[in-house]
PDB file of C-alpha atoms and ligand atoms in Angstrom:
ATOM      1  CA  MET A   1     -58.424 -54.658   9.964  1.00 91.00           C
ATOM      2  CA  LEU A   2     -61.764 -52.425  10.964  1.00 94.00           C
ATOM      3  CA  ASN A   3     -64.950 -54.063  10.502  1.00 97.00           C
ATOM      4  CA  ASP A   4     -67.902 -52.125   8.578  1.00 97.00           C
ATOM      5  CA  SER A   5     -68.858 -50.629  11.995  1.00 97.00           C
ATOM      6  CA  GLN A   6     -65.391 -49.533  13.382  1.00 97.00           C
ATOM      7  CA  ALA A   7     -64.763 -48.038  10.001  1.00 98.00           C
ATOM      8  CA  ARG A   8     -67.932 -46.056  10.223  1.00 98.00           C
ATOM      9  CA  THR A   9     -67.057 -44.986  13.950  1.00 97.00           C
ATOM     10  CA  VAL A  10     -63.441 -43.850  12.821  1.00 97.00           C
ATOM     11  CA  LEU A  11     -64.675 -41.775   9.862  1.00 98.00           C
ATOM     12  CA  ALA A  12     -67.680 -40.278  12.392  1.00 98.00           C
ATOM     13  CA  ASP A  13     -65.325 -39.531  14.855  1.00 97.00           C
ATOM     14  CA  ALA A  14     -62.237 -37.825  12.842  1.00 98.00           C
ATOM     15  CA  GLU A  15     -61.663 -34.041  11.998  1.00 98.00           C
ATOM     16  CA  LEU A  16     -61.964 -32.954   8.397  1.00 98.00           C
ATOM     17  CA  LEU A  17     -58.562 -31.457   7.667  1.00 98.00           C
ATOM     18  CA  PHE A  18     -58.802 -30.866   3.886  1.00 98.00           C
ATOM     19  CA  ALA A  19     -61.718 -30.944   1.706  1.00 98.00           C
ATOM     20  CA  ALA A  20     -61.727 -33.273  -1.605  1.00 98.00           C
ATOM     21  CA  ASP A  21     -61.253 -29.683  -3.701  1.00 98.00           C
ATOM     22  CA  GLU A  22     -58.100 -28.686  -1.733  1.00 98.00           C
ATOM     23  CA  VAL A  23     -56.970 -32.207  -2.288  1.00 98.00           C
ATOM     24  CA  GLN A  24     -57.196 -31.850  -6.336  1.00 98.00           C
ATOM     25  CA  HIS A  25     -55.838 -28.129  -6.373  1.00 98.00           C
ATOM     26  CA  ALA A  26     -52.537 -29.821  -4.359  1.00 98.00           C
ATOM     27  CA  VAL A  27     -52.878 -32.494  -7.037  1.00 98.00           C
ATOM     28  CA  ARG A  28     -52.580 -29.714  -9.921  1.00 98.00           C
ATOM     29  CA  ARG A  29     -49.711 -27.933  -8.207  1.00 98.00           C
ATOM     30  CA  VAL A  30     -47.833 -30.858  -8.129  1.00 98.00           C
ATOM     31  CA  ALA A  31     -48.506 -32.320 -11.773  1.00 99.00           C
ATOM     32  CA  GLN A  32     -47.554 -28.586 -13.073  1.00 98.00           C
ATOM     33  CA  ALA A  33     -44.099 -28.815 -11.106  1.00 98.00           C
ATOM     34  CA  ILE A  34     -43.377 -31.951 -12.614  1.00 99.00           C
ATOM     35  CA  ASN A  35     -44.408 -31.293 -16.167  1.00 98.00           C
ATOM     36  CA  ALA A  36     -42.227 -28.211 -16.051  1.00 98.00           C
ATOM     37  CA  THR A  37     -39.008 -30.443 -14.293  1.00 98.00           C
ATOM     38  CA  LEU A  38     -39.252 -33.841 -16.013  1.00 98.00           C
ATOM     39  CA  ALA A  39     -40.674 -33.180 -19.582  1.00 98.00           C
ATOM     40  CA  ASP A  40     -37.446 -33.833 -21.672  1.00 98.00           C
ATOM     41  CA  GLN A  41     -36.112 -36.587 -19.431  1.00 98.00           C
ATOM     42  CA  HIS A  42     -38.510 -39.523 -20.159  1.00 98.00           C
ATOM     43  CA  PRO A  43     -38.294 -40.480 -16.201  1.00 98.00           C
ATOM     44  CA  LEU A  44     -39.559 -44.455 -14.921  1.00 98.00           C
ATOM     45  CA  LEU A  45     -42.194 -43.488 -12.830  1.00 98.00           C
ATOM     46  CA  LEU A  46     -42.298 -45.580  -9.495  1.00 98.00           C
ATOM     47  CA  SER A  47     -45.651 -45.902  -7.605  1.00 98.00           C
ATOM     48  CA  VAL A  48     -45.375 -47.074  -3.893  1.00 98.00           C
ATOM     49  CA  MET A  49     -48.266 -49.568  -3.399  1.00 96.00           C
ATOM     50  CA  GLY A  50     -50.700 -49.403  -1.555  1.00 91.00           C
ATOM     51  CA  GLY A  51     -50.766 -45.663  -0.525  1.00 96.00           C
ATOM     52  CA  ALA A  52     -49.912 -43.948  -3.614  1.00 98.00           C
ATOM     53  CA  VAL A  53     -52.882 -45.716  -5.975  1.00 97.00           C
ATOM     54  CA  VAL A  54     -55.169 -42.821  -5.646  1.00 98.00           C
ATOM     55  CA  PHE A  55     -52.512 -40.123  -6.130  1.00 98.00           C
ATOM     56  CA  THR A  56     -50.944 -41.538  -8.779  1.00 98.00           C
ATOM     57  CA  GLY A  57     -54.134 -42.528 -10.499  1.00 98.00           C
ATOM     58  CA  GLN A  58     -55.056 -38.552 -10.790  1.00 98.00           C
ATOM     59  CA  LEU A  59     -51.381 -37.421 -11.079  1.00 98.00           C
ATOM     60  CA  LEU A  60     -50.446 -39.461 -14.360  1.00 98.00           C
ATOM     61  CA  PRO A  61     -53.248 -38.265 -16.462  1.00 98.00           C
ATOM     62  CA  MET A  62     -52.053 -34.716 -15.906  1.00 98.00           C
ATOM     63  CA  LEU A  63     -48.161 -35.412 -17.073  1.00 98.00           C
ATOM     64  CA  ASP A  64     -47.927 -34.125 -20.611  1.00 98.00           C
ATOM     65  CA  PHE A  65     -44.638 -35.833 -21.522  1.00 98.00           C
ATOM     66  CA  PRO A  66     -43.490 -39.678 -22.114  1.00 98.00           C
ATOM     67  CA  LEU A  67     -42.702 -41.935 -19.548  1.00 98.00           C
ATOM     68  CA  ASP A  68     -42.879 -45.161 -18.478  1.00 98.00           C
ATOM     69  CA  PHE A  69     -44.632 -46.568 -15.415  1.00 98.00           C
ATOM     70  CA  ASP A  70     -44.259 -49.403 -12.764  1.00 98.00           C
ATOM     71  CA  TYR A  71     -44.634 -50.051  -8.983  1.00 98.00           C
ATOM     72  CA  LEU A  72     -43.269 -50.904  -5.681  1.00 98.00           C
ATOM     73  CA  HIS A  73     -44.653 -52.191  -2.783  1.00 97.00           C
ATOM     74  CA  VAL A  74     -43.326 -51.767   0.165  1.00 93.00           C
ATOM     75  CA  SER A  75     -44.984 -50.957   3.818  1.00 82.00           C
ATOM     76  CA  ARG A  76     -43.722 -49.549   6.865  1.00 76.00           C
ATOM     77  CA  TYR A  77     -46.509 -49.717   9.261  1.00 60.00           C
ATOM     78  CA  GLY A  78     -48.338 -52.783   8.417  1.00 53.00           C
ATOM     79  CA  ASN A  79     -51.344 -52.482  10.141  1.00 51.00           C
ATOM     80  CA  ASP A  80     -50.070 -50.465  13.138  1.00 55.00           C
ATOM     81  CA  LYS A  81     -50.052 -46.726  13.663  1.00 53.00           C
ATOM     82  CA  ARG A  82     -46.605 -46.821  14.517  1.00 58.00           C
ATOM     83  CA  GLY A  83     -43.714 -46.687  12.190  1.00 59.00           C
ATOM     84  CA  GLY A  84     -41.742 -49.912  12.435  1.00 69.00           C
ATOM     85  CA  GLU A  85     -39.941 -52.696   9.959  1.00 81.00           C
ATOM     86  CA  LEU A  86     -39.625 -51.905   6.060  1.00 89.00           C
ATOM     87  CA  HIS A  87     -41.382 -55.016   4.302  1.00 90.00           C
ATOM     88  CA  TRP A  88     -40.310 -55.039   0.706  1.00 94.00           C
ATOM     89  CA  LYS A  89     -43.265 -57.085  -0.915  1.00 95.00           C
ATOM     90  CA  VAL A  90     -42.210 -55.615  -4.453  1.00 97.00           C
ATOM     91  CA  ALA A  91     -38.591 -54.043  -4.272  1.00 95.00           C
ATOM     92  CA  PRO A  92     -36.829 -51.808  -7.173  1.00 96.00           C
ATOM     93  CA  ARG A  93     -35.588 -53.871  -9.882  1.00 96.00           C
ATOM     94  CA  GLU A  94     -33.027 -53.677 -12.921  1.00 96.00           C
ATOM     95  CA  ASN A  95     -35.424 -51.498 -14.745  1.00 96.00           C
ATOM     96  CA  VAL A  96     -34.186 -48.731 -12.860  1.00 98.00           C
ATOM     97  CA  THR A  97     -30.573 -48.489 -13.953  1.00 98.00           C
ATOM     98  CA  GLY A  98     -29.573 -45.598 -16.050  1.00 98.00           C
ATOM     99  CA  ARG A  99     -32.997 -44.304 -15.657  1.00 98.00           C
ATOM    100  CA  VAL A 100     -34.133 -41.037 -13.895  1.00 98.00           C
ATOM    101  CA  VAL A 101     -36.843 -42.139 -11.716  1.00 98.00           C
ATOM    102  CA  LEU A 102     -39.603 -40.519  -9.771  1.00 98.00           C
ATOM    103  CA  VAL A 103     -40.565 -42.273  -6.853  1.00 98.00           C
ATOM    104  CA  VAL A 104     -44.405 -41.522  -6.130  1.00 98.00           C
ATOM    105  CA  ASP A 105     -45.704 -41.781  -2.759  1.00 98.00           C
ATOM    106  CA  ASP A 106     -48.851 -40.798  -0.421  1.00 98.00           C
ATOM    107  CA  ILE A 107     -46.944 -39.083   2.449  1.00 98.00           C
ATOM    108  CA  LEU A 108     -43.450 -38.152   3.804  1.00 98.00           C
ATOM    109  CA  ASP A 109     -43.475 -39.100   7.671  1.00 96.00           C
ATOM    110  CA  GLU A 110     -40.515 -39.784   9.289  1.00 95.00           C
ATOM    111  CA  GLY A 111     -39.083 -40.258   5.514  1.00 96.00           C
ATOM    112  CA  GLU A 112     -37.358 -43.802   6.497  1.00 94.00           C
ATOM    113  CA  THR A 113     -39.549 -45.528   3.602  1.00 95.00           C
ATOM    114  CA  MET A 114     -38.785 -43.027   0.966  1.00 97.00           C
ATOM    115  CA  HIS A 115     -34.973 -42.931   2.374  1.00 97.00           C
ATOM    116  CA  ALA A 116     -34.718 -46.801   1.688  1.00 96.00           C
ATOM    117  CA  ILE A 117     -36.250 -46.665  -1.675  1.00 97.00           C
ATOM    118  CA  LYS A 118     -34.296 -44.228  -2.842  1.00 98.00           C
ATOM    119  CA  GLN A 119     -30.903 -46.197  -1.695  1.00 97.00           C
ATOM    120  CA  ARG A 120     -32.236 -49.244  -3.144  1.00 97.00           C
ATOM    121  CA  VAL A 121     -32.687 -47.561  -6.638  1.00 98.00           C
ATOM    122  CA  MET A 122     -29.167 -45.732  -6.622  1.00 98.00           C
ATOM    123  CA  GLU A 123     -27.701 -48.782  -5.574  1.00 98.00           C
ATOM    124  CA  LEU A 124     -29.226 -50.373  -9.104  1.00 98.00           C
ATOM    125  CA  GLY A 125     -27.660 -47.520 -11.009  1.00 98.00           C
ATOM    126  CA  ALA A 126     -30.198 -45.170 -11.724  1.00 98.00           C
ATOM    127  CA  ALA A 127     -28.779 -41.512 -13.249  1.00 98.00           C
ATOM    128  CA  LYS A 128     -31.306 -39.751 -10.999  1.00 98.00           C
ATOM    129  CA  PHE A 129     -33.713 -39.987  -8.598  1.00 98.00           C
ATOM    130  CA  TYR A 130     -36.571 -37.578  -7.523  1.00 98.00           C
ATOM    131  CA  SER A 131     -39.397 -38.126  -5.440  1.00 98.00           C
ATOM    132  CA  ALA A 132     -42.956 -36.561  -5.032  1.00 99.00           C
ATOM    133  CA  VAL A 133     -45.237 -36.885  -2.134  1.00 98.00           C
ATOM    134  CA  PHE A 134     -48.767 -35.840  -2.149  1.00 98.00           C
ATOM    135  CA  ALA A 135     -47.982 -34.894   1.522  1.00 98.00           C
ATOM    136  CA  ASP A 136     -45.599 -33.845   4.260  1.00 98.00           C
ATOM    137  CA  LYS A 137     -45.855 -34.319   7.666  1.00 98.00           C
ATOM    138  CA  ASN A 138     -44.720 -31.578   9.854  1.00 98.00           C
ATOM    139  CA  ILE A 139     -42.761 -33.936  12.514  1.00 97.00           C
ATOM    140  CA  GLY A 140     -40.596 -31.027  13.779  1.00 96.00           C
ATOM    141  CA  LYS A 141     -37.294 -33.093  12.918  1.00 96.00           C
ATOM    142  CA  SER A 142     -35.025 -33.690  10.120  1.00 96.00           C
ATOM    143  CA  LYS A 143     -35.824 -36.012   7.825  1.00 97.00           C
ATOM    144  CA  PRO A 144     -32.887 -38.687   6.213  1.00 97.00           C
ATOM    145  CA  VAL A 145     -34.694 -37.295   3.089  1.00 97.00           C
ATOM    146  CA  HIS A 146     -36.459 -34.475   1.372  1.00 97.00           C
ATOM    147  CA  ALA A 147     -39.214 -34.844  -1.369  1.00 98.00           C
ATOM    148  CA  ASP A 148     -38.976 -32.467  -4.637  1.00 98.00           C
ATOM    149  CA  PHE A 149     -42.515 -32.384  -5.296  1.00 99.00           C
ATOM    150  CA  ILE A 150     -44.962 -32.205  -2.370  1.00 98.00           C
ATOM    151  CA  GLY A 151     -48.928 -31.594  -2.770  1.00 98.00           C
ATOM    152  CA  MET A 152     -49.583 -30.246   0.731  1.00 98.00           C
ATOM    153  CA  GLU A 153     -48.261 -29.784   4.618  1.00 98.00           C
ATOM    154  CA  LEU A 154     -49.817 -31.770   7.110  1.00 98.00           C
ATOM    155  CA  PRO A 155     -49.794 -31.306  10.463  1.00 97.00           C
ATOM    156  CA  ASN A 156     -48.211 -34.059  13.026  1.00 97.00           C
ATOM    157  CA  ARG A 157     -50.996 -36.274  13.220  1.00 97.00           C
ATOM    158  CA  PHE A 158     -52.238 -39.925  11.953  1.00 97.00           C
ATOM    159  CA  VAL A 159     -54.160 -39.103   8.876  1.00 98.00           C
ATOM    160  CA  PHE A 160     -56.299 -41.260   6.261  1.00 98.00           C
ATOM    161  CA  GLY A 161     -58.401 -40.607   3.006  1.00 98.00           C
ATOM    162  CA  TYR A 162     -56.953 -39.860  -0.289  1.00 98.00           C
ATOM    163  CA  GLY A 163     -54.832 -43.415  -0.943  1.00 98.00           C
ATOM    164  CA  MET A 164     -53.715 -43.309   3.250  1.00 97.00           C
ATOM    165  CA  ASP A 165     -55.352 -46.171   5.487  1.00 96.00           C
ATOM    166  CA  ILE A 166     -56.332 -46.345   9.377  1.00 96.00           C
ATOM    167  CA  HIS A 167     -56.184 -49.955  10.211  1.00 94.00           C
ATOM    168  CA  GLY A 168     -56.641 -50.928   6.504  1.00 94.00           C
ATOM    169  CA  ALA A 169     -59.812 -48.754   6.007  1.00 97.00           C
ATOM    170  CA  TRP A 170     -60.490 -45.549   4.288  1.00 98.00           C
ATOM    171  CA  ARG A 171     -58.083 -45.230   1.098  1.00 98.00           C
ATOM    172  CA  ASN A 172     -60.799 -44.681  -0.619  1.00 98.00           C
ATOM    173  CA  LEU A 173     -61.975 -41.131   0.274  1.00 98.00           C
ATOM    174  CA  PRO A 174     -61.320 -37.519  -1.612  1.00 98.00           C
ATOM    175  CA  ALA A 175     -60.479 -35.854   1.482  1.00 98.00           C
ATOM    176  CA  ILE A 176     -57.823 -36.060   4.129  1.00 98.00           C
ATOM    177  CA  TYR A 177     -59.273 -36.769   8.056  1.00 98.00           C
ATOM    178  CA  ALA A 178     -57.350 -36.667  11.194  1.00 98.00           C
ATOM    179  CA  VAL A 179     -57.671 -38.918  14.388  1.00 94.00           C
ATOM    180  CA  LYS A 180     -59.246 -36.227  16.747  1.00 89.00           C
ATOM    181  CA  GLU A 181     -56.743 -35.821  19.426  1.00 79.00           C
ATOM    182  CA  HIS A 182     -57.823 -36.721  23.004  1.00 68.00           C
TER     183      HIS A 182
HETATM  184  P1  IMP B   1     -42.257 -43.158   6.730  1.00 56.08           P
HETATM  185  O1  IMP B   1     -41.275 -44.083   6.282  1.00 56.08           O
HETATM  186  O2  IMP B   1     -42.001 -42.583   7.974  1.00 56.08           O
HETATM  187  O3  IMP B   1     -42.392 -41.810   6.089  1.00 56.08           O
HETATM  188  O4  IMP B   1     -43.719 -43.371   6.211  1.00 56.08           O
HETATM  189  C1  IMP B   1     -44.537 -43.383   5.495  1.00 56.08           C
HETATM  190  C2  IMP B   1     -45.389 -44.571   5.190  1.00 56.08           C
HETATM  191  O5  IMP B   1     -46.221 -44.444   6.278  1.00 56.08           O
HETATM  192  C3  IMP B   1     -46.133 -44.033   3.836  1.00 56.08           C
HETATM  193  O6  IMP B   1     -45.758 -44.654   2.775  1.00 56.08           O
HETATM  194  C4  IMP B   1     -47.778 -44.374   4.488  1.00 56.08           C
HETATM  195  O7  IMP B   1     -47.968 -45.344   3.622  1.00 56.08           O
HETATM  196  C5  IMP B   1     -47.279 -44.511   5.711  1.00 56.08           C
HETATM  197  N1  IMP B   1     -47.946 -43.160   7.248  1.00 56.08           N
HETATM  198  C6  IMP B   1     -46.865 -42.430   7.566  1.00 56.08           C
HETATM  199  N2  IMP B   1     -48.153 -41.623   7.956  1.00 56.08           N
HETATM  200  C7  IMP B   1     -49.321 -41.689   7.787  1.00 56.08           C
HETATM  201  C8  IMP B   1     -50.488 -41.485   8.336  1.00 56.08           C
HETATM  202  O8  IMP B   1     -50.455 -40.642   9.348  1.00 56.08           O
HETATM  203  N3  IMP B   1     -51.294 -42.182   7.496  1.00 56.08           N
HETATM  204  C9  IMP B   1     -51.453 -43.550   7.267  1.00 56.08           C
HETATM  205  N4  IMP B   1     -50.227 -43.858   6.398  1.00 56.08           N
HETATM  206  C10 IMP B   1     -49.071 -43.002   6.805  1.00 56.08           C
HETATM  207 MG1   MG B   2     -46.913 -46.473   2.278  1.00 56.08          MG
END
């Protein structure tokens, strides 16, 4: 966790990658693509807490067809910047059985989180799996899963804002920032 002055310093030292209006354009593009693809499938939308909370909250009112909503809570990073063990706080449950499922997350990094979610959801007998991520990080190697709907491509840097945190801070920013490389 960052204290108040550490959080402010991190933001002051960060680089703005995408401003809030670019973020909003990306969300609208994703919503249009989802509307075009899933309108007749009555999907169960699963939002991955806590990073997807901002993206999901803006995306949902832009979807113009009937759907059901639930959430998962899984964290991979804990409070550390490096990828690690997956920790399920709320795992997928039986309500996915037989459903077209759309999992919404903030960012596809190495893809391990989305891959694990997909495995659990399919094991529980979902009819079809889709994923939407606000951002796809260009990590320069292949990922175990690809997202069906992607808001924006991001460079292989640690980013925060728009739901993504840096040591717990700044999920509330409307824009995307990257930690400066030294
Ligand atoms: P993956 O399993 O490597 O794809 O990691 C995906 C998860 O890690 C996402 O749900 C994010 O919560 C988190 N994550 C990955 N990259 C970043 C980042 O640059 N900033 C903040 N969170 C990140
Ligand atoms: Mg996450």
